Coordinates of C-alpha atoms in Angstrom, one line a residue:
X1 CA 23.9 26.9 -15.5
X2 CA 22.7 28.2 -18.8
X3 CA 23.9 27.2 -22.3
X4 CA 23.1 29.3 -25.3
X5 CA 22.7 27.3 -28.5
X6 CA 22.4 30.3 -30.9
X7 CA 26.1 30.5 -31.6
X8 CA 27.4 27.2 -32.8
X9 CA 31.1 27.7 -31.9
X10 CA 30.2 28.1 -28.2
X11 CA 28.3 24.8 -27.8
X12 CA 30.2 22.3 -25.6
X13 CA 29.7 18.5 -25.8
X14 CA 28.1 17.5 -22.5
X15 CA 26.7 14.4 -20.8
X16 CA 24.2 14.8 -18.0
X17 CA 23.7 12.3 -15.2
X18 CA 20.4 10.9 -13.9
X19 CA 20.7 13.3 -11.0
X20 CA 20.5 16.3 -13.2
X21 CA 17.4 18.2 -14.3
X22 CA 17.7 19.9 -17.8
X23 CA 15.3 22.5 -19.3
X24 CA 15.3 22.7 -23.1
X25 CA 13.8 25.8 -24.8
X26 CA 13.5 26.1 -28.6
X27 CA 11.7 28.5 -31.0
X28 CA 9.2 27.2 -33.5
X29 CA 9.7 27.8 -37.2
X30 CA 6.6 26.9 -39.3
X31 CA 5.3 24.4 -36.8
X32 CA 8.7 22.6 -36.3
X33 CA 11.9 23.0 -34.4
X34 CA 14.6 24.8 -36.5
X35 CA 16.7 22.1 -38.2
X36 CA 20.0 23.8 -37.2
X37 CA 18.9 23.9 -33.6
X38 CA 18.1 20.2 -33.4
X39 CA 21.6 19.4 -34.8
X40 CA 23.2 21.5 -32.1
X41 CA 21.1 19.7 -29.4
X42 CA 22.9 16.5 -30.4
X43 CA 25.9 17.9 -28.5
X44 CA 24.1 16.8 -25.3
X45 CA 23.7 13.3 -24.0
X46 CA 21.6 12.2 -21.1
X47 CA 21.8 9.1 -18.9
X48 CA 18.1 8.7 -18.1
X49 CA 18.3 12.4 -17.3
X50 CA 15.0 14.1 -16.5
X51 CA 14.2 17.2 -18.5
X52 CA 11.5 19.8 -19.2
X53 CA 10.9 20.6 -22.9
X54 CA 9.5 24.0 -24.0
X55 CA 8.8 25.6 -27.3
X56 CA 8.1 29.3 -28.0
X57 CA 5.9 30.3 -31.0
X58 CA 4.5 33.5 -32.3
X59 CA 0.7 33.0 -31.7
X60 CA -0.1 31.0 -34.9
X61 CA 0.5 27.4 -33.6
X62 CA 3.3 25.1 -32.6
X63 CA 1.9 22.1 -34.6
X64 CA 4.4 19.2 -34.3
X65 CA 7.3 21.1 -32.7
X66 CA 6.8 19.9 -29.1
X67 CA 6.5 16.2 -30.2
X68 CA 9.6 16.6 -32.4
X69 CA 11.5 18.0 -29.4
X70 CA 10.2 15.2 -27.2
X71 CA 11.4 12.5 -29.6
X72 CA 14.7 14.2 -30.2
X73 CA 15.7 14.5 -26.5
X74 CA 14.4 11.0 -25.8
X75 CA 16.8 9.7 -28.5
X76 CA 19.6 11.6 -26.7
X77 CA 19.0 9.8 -23.5
X78 CA 16.7 12.2 -21.7
X79 CA 13.3 11.6 -20.0
X80 CA 10.9 14.5 -20.7
X81 CA 8.8 14.7 -17.6
X82 CA 7.0 18.0 -18.4
X83 CA 6.5 20.3 -21.4
X84 CA 5.1 23.7 -22.4
X85 CA 4.1 25.5 -25.5
X86 CA 4.6 29.2 -24.9
X87 CA 3.4 32.2 -26.9
X88 CA 5.8 35.0 -27.5
X89 CA 6.1 38.1 -29.7
X90 CA 6.4 37.0 -33.4
X91 CA 9.4 38.0 -35.4
X92 CA 7.2 39.5 -38.1
X93 CA 4.8 42.4 -37.7
X94 CA 3.2 43.5 -34.4
X95 CA 2.0 40.2 -32.9
X96 CA 1.6 39.7 -29.2
X97 CA 3.9 42.6 -28.4
X98 CA 4.5 43.2 -24.7
X99 CA 2.5 40.2 -23.3
X100 CA 4.1 38.6 -20.3
X101 CA 2.4 39.5 -17.0
X102 CA -0.1 36.7 -16.8
X103 CA 2.2 34.4 -18.7
X104 CA 5.0 34.7 -16.2
X105 CA 2.5 33.9 -13.4
X106 CA 1.4 30.7 -15.1
X107 CA 5.1 29.9 -15.9
X108 CA 5.9 30.1 -12.2
X109 CA 2.9 27.9 -11.3
X110 CA 4.1 25.4 -14.0
X111 CA 7.6 25.4 -12.4
X112 CA 6.1 24.7 -9.0
X113 CA 4.2 21.7 -10.3
X114 CA 7.3 20.4 -12.0
X115 CA 9.2 20.7 -8.7
X116 CA 6.5 18.7 -6.9
X117 CA 6.7 16.0 -9.6
X118 CA 10.5 15.8 -9.1
X119 CA 10.1 15.8 -5.3
X120 CA 7.7 12.9 -5.5
X121 CA 10.3 11.0 -7.5
X122 CA 7.7 10.9 -10.4
X123 CA 9.9 10.7 -13.5
X124 CA 7.3 9.3 -15.9
X125 CA 7.2 10.5 -19.5
X126 CA 4.9 13.4 -20.2
X127 CA 2.4 13.1 -23.0
X128 CA 2.5 16.0 -25.5
X129 CA 0.4 16.7 -28.7
X130 CA 1.6 16.4 -32.2
X131 CA 1.6 14.1 -35.2
X132 CA 4.1 11.9 -37.0
X133 CA 5.2 12.2 -39.8
X134 CA 5.8 15.8 -38.9
X135 CA 4.5 18.6 -41.0
X136 CA 6.9 20.5 -43.3
X137 CA 8.7 23.3 -41.6
X138 CA 11.7 24.2 -39.5
X139 CA 13.7 26.0 -42.2
X140 CA 13.3 29.7 -41.4
X141 CA 11.7 32.5 -43.3
X142 CA 12.5 33.9 -46.8
X143 CA 12.9 37.6 -45.9
X144 CA 16.4 39.1 -45.7
X145 CA 17.2 42.2 -43.6
X146 CA 18.4 45.3 -45.5
X147 CA 21.4 47.5 -44.5
X148 CA 21.4 51.2 -44.9
X149 CA 24.3 53.8 -45.1
X150 CA 24.4 54.1 -41.3
X151 CA 26.3 50.8 -41.1
X152 CA 29.7 51.3 -39.5
X153 CA 31.0 47.8 -40.3
X154 CA 31.4 47.1 -36.5
X155 CA 30.7 43.4 -37.1
X156 CA 28.3 42.9 -34.2
X157 CA 25.7 41.4 -36.5
X158 CA 28.4 39.1 -38.0
X159 CA 29.4 37.8 -34.6
X160 CA 25.9 37.3 -33.3
X161 CA 24.3 35.8 -36.4
X162 CA 23.1 32.2 -35.3
X163 CA 23.8 30.7 -38.8
X164 CA 26.9 32.8 -39.8
X165 CA 24.9 34.2 -42.7
X166 CA 26.4 37.7 -42.7
X167 CA 29.7 38.3 -44.6
X168 CA 32.5 39.1 -42.3
X169 CA 34.1 41.4 -44.9
X170 CA 30.8 43.2 -45.8
X171 CA 28.1 43.4 -43.2
X172 CA 25.6 44.2 -46.0
X173 CA 25.9 40.9 -47.6
X174 CA 23.6 38.1 -46.3
X175 CA 23.6 34.7 -47.8
X176 CA 20.9 32.0 -48.0
X177 CA 21.9 30.5 -44.6
X178 CA 19.8 33.4 -43.2
X179 CA 16.8 32.1 -41.3
X180 CA 15.1 35.5 -41.1
X181 CA 15.2 35.6 -37.3
X182 CA 15.9 39.4 -37.5
X183 CA 18.4 39.2 -34.6
X184 CA 20.7 41.5 -36.6
X185 CA 17.9 44.1 -36.8
X186 CA 17.4 44.0 -33.0
X187 CA 21.1 44.2 -32.0
X188 CA 22.5 46.7 -34.5
X189 CA 23.9 49.5 -32.4
X190 CA 23.3 52.2 -35.1
X191 CA 20.0 50.7 -36.4
X192 CA 21.4 50.1 -39.8
X193 CA 19.4 47.0 -40.5
X194 CA 15.7 46.9 -41.0
X195 CA 12.9 45.7 -43.2
X196 CA 11.4 49.3 -43.7
X197 CA 11.9 49.4 -47.5
X198 CA 10.8 45.9 -48.3
X199 CA 7.2 46.4 -49.5
X200 CA 6.6 42.6 -49.8
X201 CA 7.5 42.2 -46.2
X202 CA 5.5 45.2 -45.0
X203 CA 2.4 43.9 -46.8
X204 CA 2.8 40.4 -45.4
X205 CA 3.5 41.7 -41.9
X206 CA 0.4 43.9 -41.8
X207 CA -1.8 41.0 -43.0
X208 CA -0.2 38.5 -40.7
X209 CA -0.6 40.8 -37.7
X210 CA -4.3 41.1 -38.3
X211 CA -4.6 37.3 -38.8
X212 CA -3.0 36.5 -35.5
X213 CA -4.5 39.4 -33.5
X214 CA -6.4 37.1 -31.2
X215 CA -4.1 35.9 -28.4
X216 CA -3.6 32.2 -27.8
X217 CA -3.0 30.8 -24.4
X218 CA 0.1 29.0 -23.2
X219 CA -0.2 25.3 -22.8
X220 CA 1.4 23.2 -20.1
X221 CA 1.8 19.5 -19.8
X222 CA 2.8 17.6 -16.6

């Protein structure tokens, strides 16, 4: 079964047994797990429950995010037996767009190794990189999507915003709870939201895309 943590009102409180296997997947924001995401994770409890922890980042670096996730799930009663730091397309600019073919092959190999570890009843803690105290991060970006006259007020962006940052009465109004994930831009059915007219963002995205042009490799830990 799959549980989506991006909409807070849909998150159930659950306790997993020692016979379950749970896979946790979280995005990295500035080298950390998004603070809101970690709070939502606390809806889940484990009873010496084995788990796999994964973080996805946009080709810069995941810094302390994997260690932070390791420590958080451990506090919730889970045993992280494997982990992965996975490169994905960055929210900003044109960074690692369309990469997945070799990544998916390596992900499948990683999954096979995890299954072998479980089959051998090897539920030892995995060792993952990172430092404590953690670096600053995990708060989202500063850019706010713009809304043009094509907006029909359908409310799709309001209902799908992970932090309820868009005004239900006025889809053009976005408050400071916005984490700049740009989900509203991707899901708007009439393409009313964008960053096309924000020159500061355009300049940053162009520079950032050049800076992160060299692809990093996924990292797996068993």
